[in-house]
């Protein structure tokens, strides 16, 4: 857990250091058969790999994290992993796969009643439909985002969402 915490902290400062501590956490978690810590470490390696443009590696580690969090029925971290892999697949140009992972994340966010995640996921889904030239569905999901942002009085994100609709 400590190696994962250090990796998380370094994620803001130094991706290379974050990767070192995440990989150390993977080694330690495997040695003590600590599934949750292993899943978190895989999640952090996936995130760091995406940040440095290593998308293939990011996908591999996100997939490992998803498997582990699914086994544990850890909805919160599974949501994070689905959101991460949806970003990577979208960045790689596979919008339909990204849409699939966003839908999986959406189900979890709805079950958790996580309005912040719902807002982000609706916005991501809308952006994908926009890229796919399905403007009707894009606007539908942007409007769902607006509804949440208004309730939260998140005016800076609200402005961005209106800009996306425009």
PDB file of C-alpha atoms in Angstrom:
ATOM      1  CA  UNK A   1       0.000   0.000   0.000  1.00  0.00           C
ATOM      2  CA  UNK A   2       2.825   2.390   0.823  1.00  0.00           C
ATOM      3  CA  UNK A   3       4.526   1.803  -2.529  1.00  0.00           C
ATOM      4  CA  UNK A   4       1.193   2.471  -4.241  1.00  0.00           C
ATOM      5  CA  UNK A   5       0.713   5.669  -2.235  1.00  0.00           C
ATOM      6  CA  UNK A   6       4.187   6.853  -3.212  1.00  0.00           C
ATOM      7  CA  UNK A   7       3.505   5.943  -6.854  1.00  0.00           C
ATOM      8  CA  UNK A   8       0.266   7.930  -6.729  1.00  0.00           C
ATOM      9  CA  UNK A   9       2.031  10.968  -5.256  1.00  0.00           C
ATOM     10  CA  UNK A  10       4.811  10.795  -7.847  1.00  0.00           C
ATOM     11  CA  UNK A  11       2.172  10.580 -10.589  1.00  0.00           C
ATOM     12  CA  UNK A  12       1.798  14.343 -10.289  1.00  0.00           C
ATOM     13  CA  UNK A  13       5.527  15.084 -10.087  1.00  0.00           C
ATOM     14  CA  UNK A  14       7.471  12.405 -11.963  1.00  0.00           C
ATOM     15  CA  UNK A  15       5.923   9.682 -14.117  1.00  0.00           C
ATOM     16  CA  UNK A  16       9.205   7.743 -14.170  1.00  0.00           C
ATOM     17  CA  UNK A  17       9.319   7.619 -10.362  1.00  0.00           C
ATOM     18  CA  UNK A  18       5.646   6.690 -10.255  1.00  0.00           C
ATOM     19  CA  UNK A  19       6.335   3.739 -12.547  1.00  0.00           C
ATOM     20  CA  UNK A  20       9.267   2.592 -10.386  1.00  0.00           C
ATOM     21  CA  UNK A  21       7.109   2.512  -7.250  1.00  0.00           C
ATOM     22  CA  UNK A  22       4.133   0.958  -9.031  1.00  0.00           C
ATOM     23  CA  UNK A  23       6.300  -1.852 -10.357  1.00  0.00           C
ATOM     24  CA  UNK A  24       7.795  -2.294  -6.889  1.00  0.00           C
ATOM     25  CA  UNK A  25       4.234  -2.554  -5.538  1.00  0.00           C
ATOM     26  CA  UNK A  26       3.468  -5.216  -8.145  1.00  0.00           C
ATOM     27  CA  UNK A  27       6.462  -7.293  -7.042  1.00  0.00           C
ATOM     28  CA  UNK A  28       5.589  -6.963  -3.351  1.00  0.00           C
ATOM     29  CA  UNK A  29       1.884  -7.651  -3.881  1.00  0.00           C
ATOM     30  CA  UNK A  30       2.691 -10.827  -5.807  1.00  0.00           C
ATOM     31  CA  UNK A  31       5.082 -11.976  -3.069  1.00  0.00           C
ATOM     32  CA  UNK A  32       2.423 -11.656  -0.354  1.00  0.00           C
ATOM     33  CA  UNK A  33      -0.527 -12.597  -2.591  1.00  0.00           C
ATOM     34  CA  UNK A  34      -2.210  -9.208  -2.049  1.00  0.00           C
ATOM     35  CA  UNK A  35      -4.800  -8.986  -4.824  1.00  0.00           C
ATOM     36  CA  UNK A  36      -6.116  -5.521  -4.005  1.00  0.00           C
ATOM     37  CA  UNK A  37      -2.648  -3.948  -3.887  1.00  0.00           C
ATOM     38  CA  UNK A  38      -1.762  -5.705  -7.123  1.00  0.00           C
ATOM     39  CA  UNK A  39      -4.854  -4.279  -8.811  1.00  0.00           C
ATOM     40  CA  UNK A  40      -4.062  -0.751  -7.619  1.00  0.00           C
ATOM     41  CA  UNK A  41      -0.472  -1.077  -8.832  1.00  0.00           C
ATOM     42  CA  UNK A  42      -1.650  -2.278 -12.255  1.00  0.00           C
ATOM     43  CA  UNK A  43      -4.065   0.655 -12.387  1.00  0.00           C
ATOM     44  CA  UNK A  44      -1.255   3.114 -11.626  1.00  0.00           C
ATOM     45  CA  UNK A  45       1.082   1.577 -14.222  1.00  0.00           C
ATOM     46  CA  UNK A  46      -1.745   1.821 -16.753  1.00  0.00           C
ATOM     47  CA  UNK A  47      -2.315   5.477 -15.940  1.00  0.00           C
ATOM     48  CA  UNK A  48       1.394   6.367 -16.007  1.00  0.00           C
ATOM     49  CA  UNK A  49       1.918   4.448 -19.251  1.00  0.00           C
ATOM     50  CA  UNK A  50      -0.912   6.385 -20.892  1.00  0.00           C
ATOM     51  CA  UNK A  51       0.621   9.654 -19.718  1.00  0.00           C
ATOM     52  CA  UNK A  52       3.917   8.875 -21.438  1.00  0.00           C
ATOM     53  CA  UNK A  53       2.200   7.649 -24.606  1.00  0.00           C
ATOM     54  CA  UNK A  54       2.821   3.923 -24.093  1.00  0.00           C
ATOM     55  CA  UNK A  55      -0.742   3.000 -25.020  1.00  0.00           C
ATOM     56  CA  UNK A  56      -0.149  -0.714 -25.619  1.00  0.00           C
ATOM     57  CA  UNK A  57       1.400  -1.072 -22.165  1.00  0.00           C
ATOM     58  CA  UNK A  58      -1.401   1.020 -20.655  1.00  0.00           C
ATOM     59  CA  UNK A  59      -4.021  -1.316 -22.161  1.00  0.00           C
ATOM     60  CA  UNK A  60      -2.231  -4.391 -20.824  1.00  0.00           C
ATOM     61  CA  UNK A  61      -2.072  -3.041 -17.279  1.00  0.00           C
ATOM     62  CA  UNK A  62      -5.626  -1.680 -17.309  1.00  0.00           C
ATOM     63  CA  UNK A  63      -6.838  -5.116 -18.472  1.00  0.00           C
ATOM     64  CA  UNK A  64      -4.979  -6.763 -15.566  1.00  0.00           C
ATOM     65  CA  UNK A  65      -6.494  -4.245 -13.132  1.00  0.00           C
ATOM     66  CA  UNK A  66      -9.988  -4.878 -14.526  1.00  0.00           C
ATOM     67  CA  UNK A  67      -9.571  -8.636 -14.061  1.00  0.00           C
ATOM     68  CA  UNK A  68      -8.438  -8.220 -10.455  1.00  0.00           C
ATOM     69  CA  UNK A  69     -11.080  -5.645  -9.505  1.00  0.00           C
ATOM     70  CA  UNK A  70     -13.784  -7.785 -11.127  1.00  0.00           C
ATOM     71  CA  UNK A  71     -12.703 -10.759  -9.020  1.00  0.00           C
ATOM     72  CA  UNK A  72     -12.850  -8.600  -5.897  1.00  0.00           C
ATOM     73  CA  UNK A  73     -16.141  -6.938  -6.896  1.00  0.00           C
ATOM     74  CA  UNK A  74     -14.384  -3.606  -6.222  1.00  0.00           C
ATOM     75  CA  UNK A  75     -16.760  -1.260  -8.027  1.00  0.00           C
ATOM     76  CA  UNK A  76     -14.947   1.974  -7.261  1.00  0.00           C
ATOM     77  CA  UNK A  77     -11.577   0.865  -8.639  1.00  0.00           C
ATOM     78  CA  UNK A  78     -13.241  -1.006 -11.496  1.00  0.00           C
ATOM     79  CA  UNK A  79     -14.922   2.280 -12.447  1.00  0.00           C
ATOM     80  CA  UNK A  80     -11.525   3.988 -12.442  1.00  0.00           C
ATOM     81  CA  UNK A  81     -10.006   1.242 -14.601  1.00  0.00           C
ATOM     82  CA  UNK A  82     -12.871   1.364 -17.115  1.00  0.00           C
ATOM     83  CA  UNK A  83     -12.540   5.144 -17.360  1.00  0.00           C
ATOM     84  CA  UNK A  84      -8.786   4.776 -17.916  1.00  0.00           C
ATOM     85  CA  UNK A  85      -9.076   2.155 -20.614  1.00  0.00           C
ATOM     86  CA  UNK A  86     -11.841   4.126 -22.321  1.00  0.00           C
ATOM     87  CA  UNK A  87      -9.464   7.090 -22.541  1.00  0.00           C
ATOM     88  CA  UNK A  88      -6.649   4.965 -23.973  1.00  0.00           C
ATOM     89  CA  UNK A  89      -8.850   3.289 -26.590  1.00  0.00           C
ATOM     90  CA  UNK A  90     -10.334   6.637 -27.614  1.00  0.00           C
ATOM     91  CA  UNK A  91      -6.872   8.173 -27.901  1.00  0.00           C
ATOM     92  CA  UNK A  92      -5.822   5.216 -30.048  1.00  0.00           C
ATOM     93  CA  UNK A  93      -8.738   5.974 -32.383  1.00  0.00           C
ATOM     94  CA  UNK A  94     -10.991   3.073 -31.463  1.00  0.00           C
ATOM     95  CA  UNK A  95     -14.134   5.027 -30.627  1.00  0.00           C
ATOM     96  CA  UNK A  96     -16.490   2.040 -30.504  1.00  0.00           C
ATOM     97  CA  UNK A  97     -14.313   0.197 -27.994  1.00  0.00           C
ATOM     98  CA  UNK A  98     -14.030   3.388 -25.959  1.00  0.00           C
ATOM     99  CA  UNK A  99     -17.807   3.728 -26.055  1.00  0.00           C
ATOM    100  CA  UNK A 100     -18.153   0.155 -24.786  1.00  0.00           C
ATOM    101  CA  UNK A 101     -15.858   0.825 -21.803  1.00  0.00           C
ATOM    102  CA  UNK A 102     -17.599   4.123 -21.078  1.00  0.00           C
ATOM    103  CA  UNK A 103     -20.930   2.286 -20.963  1.00  0.00           C
ATOM    104  CA  UNK A 104     -19.485  -0.220 -18.491  1.00  0.00           C
ATOM    105  CA  UNK A 105     -18.201   2.666 -16.376  1.00  0.00           C
ATOM    106  CA  UNK A 106     -21.583   4.364 -16.657  1.00  0.00           C
ATOM    107  CA  UNK A 107     -23.397   1.384 -15.151  1.00  0.00           C
ATOM    108  CA  UNK A 108     -21.049   1.373 -12.169  1.00  0.00           C
ATOM    109  CA  UNK A 109     -21.234   5.151 -11.699  1.00  0.00           C
ATOM    110  CA  UNK A 110     -25.042   4.964 -11.769  1.00  0.00           C
ATOM    111  CA  UNK A 111     -25.028   2.179  -9.170  1.00  0.00           C
ATOM    112  CA  UNK A 112     -22.654   4.211  -6.974  1.00  0.00           C
ATOM    113  CA  UNK A 113     -24.676   7.391  -7.579  1.00  0.00           C
ATOM    114  CA  UNK A 114     -21.351   9.105  -8.351  1.00  0.00           C
ATOM    115  CA  UNK A 115     -22.420  12.372  -9.965  1.00  0.00           C
ATOM    116  CA  UNK A 116     -18.872  13.545 -10.727  1.00  0.00           C
ATOM    117  CA  UNK A 117     -18.070  10.335 -12.600  1.00  0.00           C
ATOM    118  CA  UNK A 118     -21.460  10.427 -14.313  1.00  0.00           C
ATOM    119  CA  UNK A 119     -20.762  13.933 -15.573  1.00  0.00           C
ATOM    120  CA  UNK A 120     -17.346  12.917 -16.924  1.00  0.00           C
ATOM    121  CA  UNK A 121     -18.651   9.729 -18.526  1.00  0.00           C
ATOM    122  CA  UNK A 122     -21.644  11.456 -20.153  1.00  0.00           C
ATOM    123  CA  UNK A 123     -19.236  14.051 -21.534  1.00  0.00           C
ATOM    124  CA  UNK A 124     -16.903  11.318 -22.828  1.00  0.00           C
ATOM    125  CA  UNK A 125     -19.790   9.459 -24.477  1.00  0.00           C
ATOM    126  CA  UNK A 126     -21.020  12.700 -26.041  1.00  0.00           C
ATOM    127  CA  UNK A 127     -17.533  13.441 -27.374  1.00  0.00           C
ATOM    128  CA  UNK A 128     -17.318   9.980 -28.917  1.00  0.00           C
ATOM    129  CA  UNK A 129     -20.682  10.405 -30.636  1.00  0.00           C
ATOM    130  CA  UNK A 130     -19.488  13.803 -31.867  1.00  0.00           C
ATOM    131  CA  UNK A 131     -16.382  12.161 -33.386  1.00  0.00           C
ATOM    132  CA  UNK A 132     -18.650   9.550 -34.978  1.00  0.00           C
ATOM    133  CA  UNK A 133     -20.795  12.354 -36.483  1.00  0.00           C
ATOM    134  CA  UNK A 134     -23.856  11.281 -34.492  1.00  0.00           C
ATOM    135  CA  UNK A 135     -24.741  14.782 -33.351  1.00  0.00           C
ATOM    136  CA  UNK A 136     -28.180  13.897 -32.015  1.00  0.00           C
ATOM    137  CA  UNK A 137     -26.760  11.446 -29.469  1.00  0.00           C
ATOM    138  CA  UNK A 138     -23.820  13.760 -28.766  1.00  0.00           C
ATOM    139  CA  UNK A 139     -26.181  16.578 -27.807  1.00  0.00           C
ATOM    140  CA  UNK A 140     -28.290  14.172 -25.729  1.00  0.00           C
ATOM    141  CA  UNK A 141     -25.280  13.171 -23.617  1.00  0.00           C
ATOM    142  CA  UNK A 142     -23.915  16.714 -23.412  1.00  0.00           C
ATOM    143  CA  UNK A 143     -27.326  17.760 -22.032  1.00  0.00           C
ATOM    144  CA  UNK A 144     -27.099  15.022 -19.398  1.00  0.00           C
ATOM    145  CA  UNK A 145     -23.691  16.441 -18.474  1.00  0.00           C
ATOM    146  CA  UNK A 146     -25.132  19.953 -18.243  1.00  0.00           C
ATOM    147  CA  UNK A 147     -27.873  18.770 -15.883  1.00  0.00           C
ATOM    148  CA  UNK A 148     -25.310  17.409 -13.425  1.00  0.00           C
ATOM    149  CA  UNK A 149     -22.972  20.391 -13.753  1.00  0.00           C
ATOM    150  CA  UNK A 150     -25.836  22.809 -13.070  1.00  0.00           C
ATOM    151  CA  UNK A 151     -26.834  20.966  -9.910  1.00  0.00           C
ATOM    152  CA  UNK A 152     -23.211  20.946  -8.742  1.00  0.00           C
ATOM    153  CA  UNK A 153     -22.796  24.603  -9.738  1.00  0.00           C
ATOM    154  CA  UNK A 154     -19.668  23.605 -11.613  1.00  0.00           C
ATOM    155  CA  UNK A 155     -19.612  26.649 -13.859  1.00  0.00           C
ATOM    156  CA  UNK A 156     -16.203  26.195 -15.475  1.00  0.00           C
ATOM    157  CA  UNK A 157     -17.072  22.676 -16.679  1.00  0.00           C
ATOM    158  CA  UNK A 158     -20.540  23.895 -17.629  1.00  0.00           C
ATOM    159  CA  UNK A 159     -18.986  26.502 -19.908  1.00  0.00           C
ATOM    160  CA  UNK A 160     -16.814  23.836 -21.550  1.00  0.00           C
ATOM    161  CA  UNK A 161     -19.818  21.582 -22.108  1.00  0.00           C
ATOM    162  CA  UNK A 162     -21.774  24.427 -23.717  1.00  0.00           C
ATOM    163  CA  UNK A 163     -18.750  25.051 -25.928  1.00  0.00           C
ATOM    164  CA  UNK A 164     -18.723  21.364 -26.908  1.00  0.00           C
ATOM    165  CA  UNK A 165     -22.380  21.594 -27.916  1.00  0.00           C
ATOM    166  CA  UNK A 166     -21.624  24.700 -29.943  1.00  0.00           C
TER     167      UNK A 166
END
